[in-house]
Coordinates of C-alpha atoms and ligand atoms in Angstrom, one line a residue:
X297 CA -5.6 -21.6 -5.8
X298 CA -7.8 -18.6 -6.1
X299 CA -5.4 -15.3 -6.0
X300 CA -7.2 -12.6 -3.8
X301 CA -6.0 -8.4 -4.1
X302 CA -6.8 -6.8 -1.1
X303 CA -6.7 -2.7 -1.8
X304 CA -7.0 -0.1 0.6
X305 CA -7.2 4.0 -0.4
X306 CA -6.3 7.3 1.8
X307 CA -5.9 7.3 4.9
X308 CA -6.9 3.7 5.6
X309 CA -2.8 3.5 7.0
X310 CA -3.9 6.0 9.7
X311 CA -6.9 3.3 11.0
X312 CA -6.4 2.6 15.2
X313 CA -4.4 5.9 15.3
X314 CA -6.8 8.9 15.0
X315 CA -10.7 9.1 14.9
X316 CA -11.2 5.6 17.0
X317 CA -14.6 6.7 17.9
X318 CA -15.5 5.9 13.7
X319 CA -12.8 3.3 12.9
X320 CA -12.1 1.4 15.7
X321 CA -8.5 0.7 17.5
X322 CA -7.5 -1.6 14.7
X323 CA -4.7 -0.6 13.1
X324 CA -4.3 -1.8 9.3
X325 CA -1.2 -3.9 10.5
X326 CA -3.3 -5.8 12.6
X327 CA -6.1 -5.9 9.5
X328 CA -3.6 -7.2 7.2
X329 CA -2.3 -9.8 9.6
X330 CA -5.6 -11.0 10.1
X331 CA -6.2 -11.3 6.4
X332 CA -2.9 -13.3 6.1
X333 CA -4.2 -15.6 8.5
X334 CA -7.8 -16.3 7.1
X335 CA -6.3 -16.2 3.2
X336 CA -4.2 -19.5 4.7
X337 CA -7.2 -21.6 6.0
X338 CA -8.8 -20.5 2.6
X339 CA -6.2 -21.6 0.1
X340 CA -6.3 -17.7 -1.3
X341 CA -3.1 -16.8 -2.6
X342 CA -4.1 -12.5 -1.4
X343 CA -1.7 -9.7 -2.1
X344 CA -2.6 -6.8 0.0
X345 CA -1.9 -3.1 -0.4
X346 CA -3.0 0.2 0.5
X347 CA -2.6 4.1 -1.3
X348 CA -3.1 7.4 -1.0
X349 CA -3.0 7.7 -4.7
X350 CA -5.7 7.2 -7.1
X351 CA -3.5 6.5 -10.1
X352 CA -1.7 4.2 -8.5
X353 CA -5.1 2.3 -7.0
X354 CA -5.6 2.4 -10.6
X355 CA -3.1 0.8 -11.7
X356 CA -3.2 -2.0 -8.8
X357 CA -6.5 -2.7 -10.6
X358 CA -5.6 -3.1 -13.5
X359 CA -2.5 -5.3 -12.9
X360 CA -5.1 -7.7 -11.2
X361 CA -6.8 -8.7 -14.8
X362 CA -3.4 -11.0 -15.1
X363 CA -2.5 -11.3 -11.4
X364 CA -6.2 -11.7 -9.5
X365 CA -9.1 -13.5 -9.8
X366 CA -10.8 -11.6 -7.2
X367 CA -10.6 -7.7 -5.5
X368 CA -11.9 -6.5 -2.2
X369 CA -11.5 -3.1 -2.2
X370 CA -11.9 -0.2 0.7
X371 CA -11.8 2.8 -1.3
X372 CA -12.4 4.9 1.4
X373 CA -12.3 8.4 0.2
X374 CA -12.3 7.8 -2.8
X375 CA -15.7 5.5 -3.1
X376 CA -17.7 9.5 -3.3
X377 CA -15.3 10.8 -6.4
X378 CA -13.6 8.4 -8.4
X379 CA -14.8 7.9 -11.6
X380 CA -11.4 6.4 -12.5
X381 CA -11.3 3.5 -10.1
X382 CA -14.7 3.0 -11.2
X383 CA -13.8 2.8 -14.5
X384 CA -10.8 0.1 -13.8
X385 CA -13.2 -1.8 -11.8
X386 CA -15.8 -2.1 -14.5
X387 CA -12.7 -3.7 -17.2
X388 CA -11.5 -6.1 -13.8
X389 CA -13.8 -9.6 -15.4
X390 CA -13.6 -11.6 -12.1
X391 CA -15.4 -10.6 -8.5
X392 CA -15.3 -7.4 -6.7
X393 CA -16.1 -7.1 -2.8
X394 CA -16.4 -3.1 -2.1
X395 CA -16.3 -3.3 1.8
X396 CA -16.4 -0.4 4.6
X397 CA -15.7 -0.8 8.2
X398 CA -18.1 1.8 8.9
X399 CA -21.6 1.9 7.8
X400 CA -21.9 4.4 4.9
X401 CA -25.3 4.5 4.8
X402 CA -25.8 5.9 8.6
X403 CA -22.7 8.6 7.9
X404 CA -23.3 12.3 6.5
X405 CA -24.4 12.9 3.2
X406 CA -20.6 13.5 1.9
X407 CA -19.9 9.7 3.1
X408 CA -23.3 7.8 1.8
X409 CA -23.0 7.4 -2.0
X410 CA -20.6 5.3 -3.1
X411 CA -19.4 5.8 -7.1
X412 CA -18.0 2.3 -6.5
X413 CA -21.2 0.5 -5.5
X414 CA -22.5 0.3 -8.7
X415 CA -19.3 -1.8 -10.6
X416 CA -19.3 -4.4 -7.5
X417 CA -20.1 -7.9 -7.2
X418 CA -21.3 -6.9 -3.4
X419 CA -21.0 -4.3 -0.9
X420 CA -19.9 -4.7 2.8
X421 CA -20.3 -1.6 5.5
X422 CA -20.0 -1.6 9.1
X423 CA -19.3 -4.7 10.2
X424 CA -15.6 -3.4 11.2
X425 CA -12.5 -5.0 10.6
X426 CA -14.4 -8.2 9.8
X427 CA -16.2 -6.9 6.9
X428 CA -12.3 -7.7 5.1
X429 CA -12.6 -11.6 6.3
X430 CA -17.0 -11.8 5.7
X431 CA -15.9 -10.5 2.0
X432 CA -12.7 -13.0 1.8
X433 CA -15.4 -15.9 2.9
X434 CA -17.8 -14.8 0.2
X435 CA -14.6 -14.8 -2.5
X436 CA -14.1 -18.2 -1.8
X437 CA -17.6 -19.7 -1.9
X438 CA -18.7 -17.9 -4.9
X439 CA -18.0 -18.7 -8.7
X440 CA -17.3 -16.2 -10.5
X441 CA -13.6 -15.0 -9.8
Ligands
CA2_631 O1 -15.6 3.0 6.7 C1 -14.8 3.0 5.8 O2 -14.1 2.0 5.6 C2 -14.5 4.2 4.9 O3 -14.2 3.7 3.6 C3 -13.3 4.9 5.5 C4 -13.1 6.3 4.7 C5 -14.4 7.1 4.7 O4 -14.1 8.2 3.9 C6 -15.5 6.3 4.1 O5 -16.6 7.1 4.2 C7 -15.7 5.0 4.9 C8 -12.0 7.1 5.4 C9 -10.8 6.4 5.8 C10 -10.0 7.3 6.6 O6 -9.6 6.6 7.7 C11 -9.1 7.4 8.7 C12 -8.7 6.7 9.8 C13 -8.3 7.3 10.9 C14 -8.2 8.7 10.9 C15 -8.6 9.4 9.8 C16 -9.1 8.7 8.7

């Protein structure tokens, strides 16, 4: 069985609560659920967690060179200024889905260059919520990971 991380950064655990107009309604909860539900019907053993802390992001990535085959990670914040969860990401060996429920790319200027980008396997923004279950599809149809 393929083993799935799922890791979230700050403020992710105030999604469906404030700024709905960006985000959406759905609350990570509900994300997370939904994640649950999907990893079942595709035999992916997924841990899921989210941070406001870079170290300890960190740290969840590196834990996953034993414990994950696979990442899909919302860095949220820090996708524009980490250097360090780039850094873990480039010594993680299996696949890495950088996703974002909104589209990056259309945001201000402070919002459009992800550090991140560069270190994963593929990017998904602003698909929503589903962007977490199009990358979970893509984790188990591809090889590597
Ligand atoms: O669209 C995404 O998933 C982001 O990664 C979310 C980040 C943002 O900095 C990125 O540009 C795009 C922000 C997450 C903060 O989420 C909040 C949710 C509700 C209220 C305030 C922040």
């Amino acid at each position: 069985m393929k083993r799935l991380m799922i890791l979230n950064g700050p403020n992710l655990n105030l999604l469906g609560v404030r700024e709905p107009h960006i985000y959406g309604t759905t609350t990570l909860a509900q994300i997370r659920e939904s994640c649950e539900q999907h990893a079942k019907k595709l035999s992916l053993e997924l841990s899921f967690h989210q941070s406001n802390h870079e170290g300890e992001i960190v740290d969840w990535i590196q834990s996953a060179r034993q414990t994950a085959d696979a990442i899909i990670i919302n860095p949220a914040g820090y996708s524009f200024t980490s250097i360090a969860i780039l850094d873990a990401i480039k010594a993680f060996e299996g696949l890495v889905v950088e996703v974002h429920i909104s589209n990056i790319h259309a945001r201000d200027e402070h919002h459009r260059h992800s550090k991140i980008s560069s270190a994963a396997t593929g990017v998904i923004a602003g698909l929503g919520p589903y962007g977490y279950i199009a990358a979970m599809d893509a984790v188990a149809q591809m090889k590597k990971g």
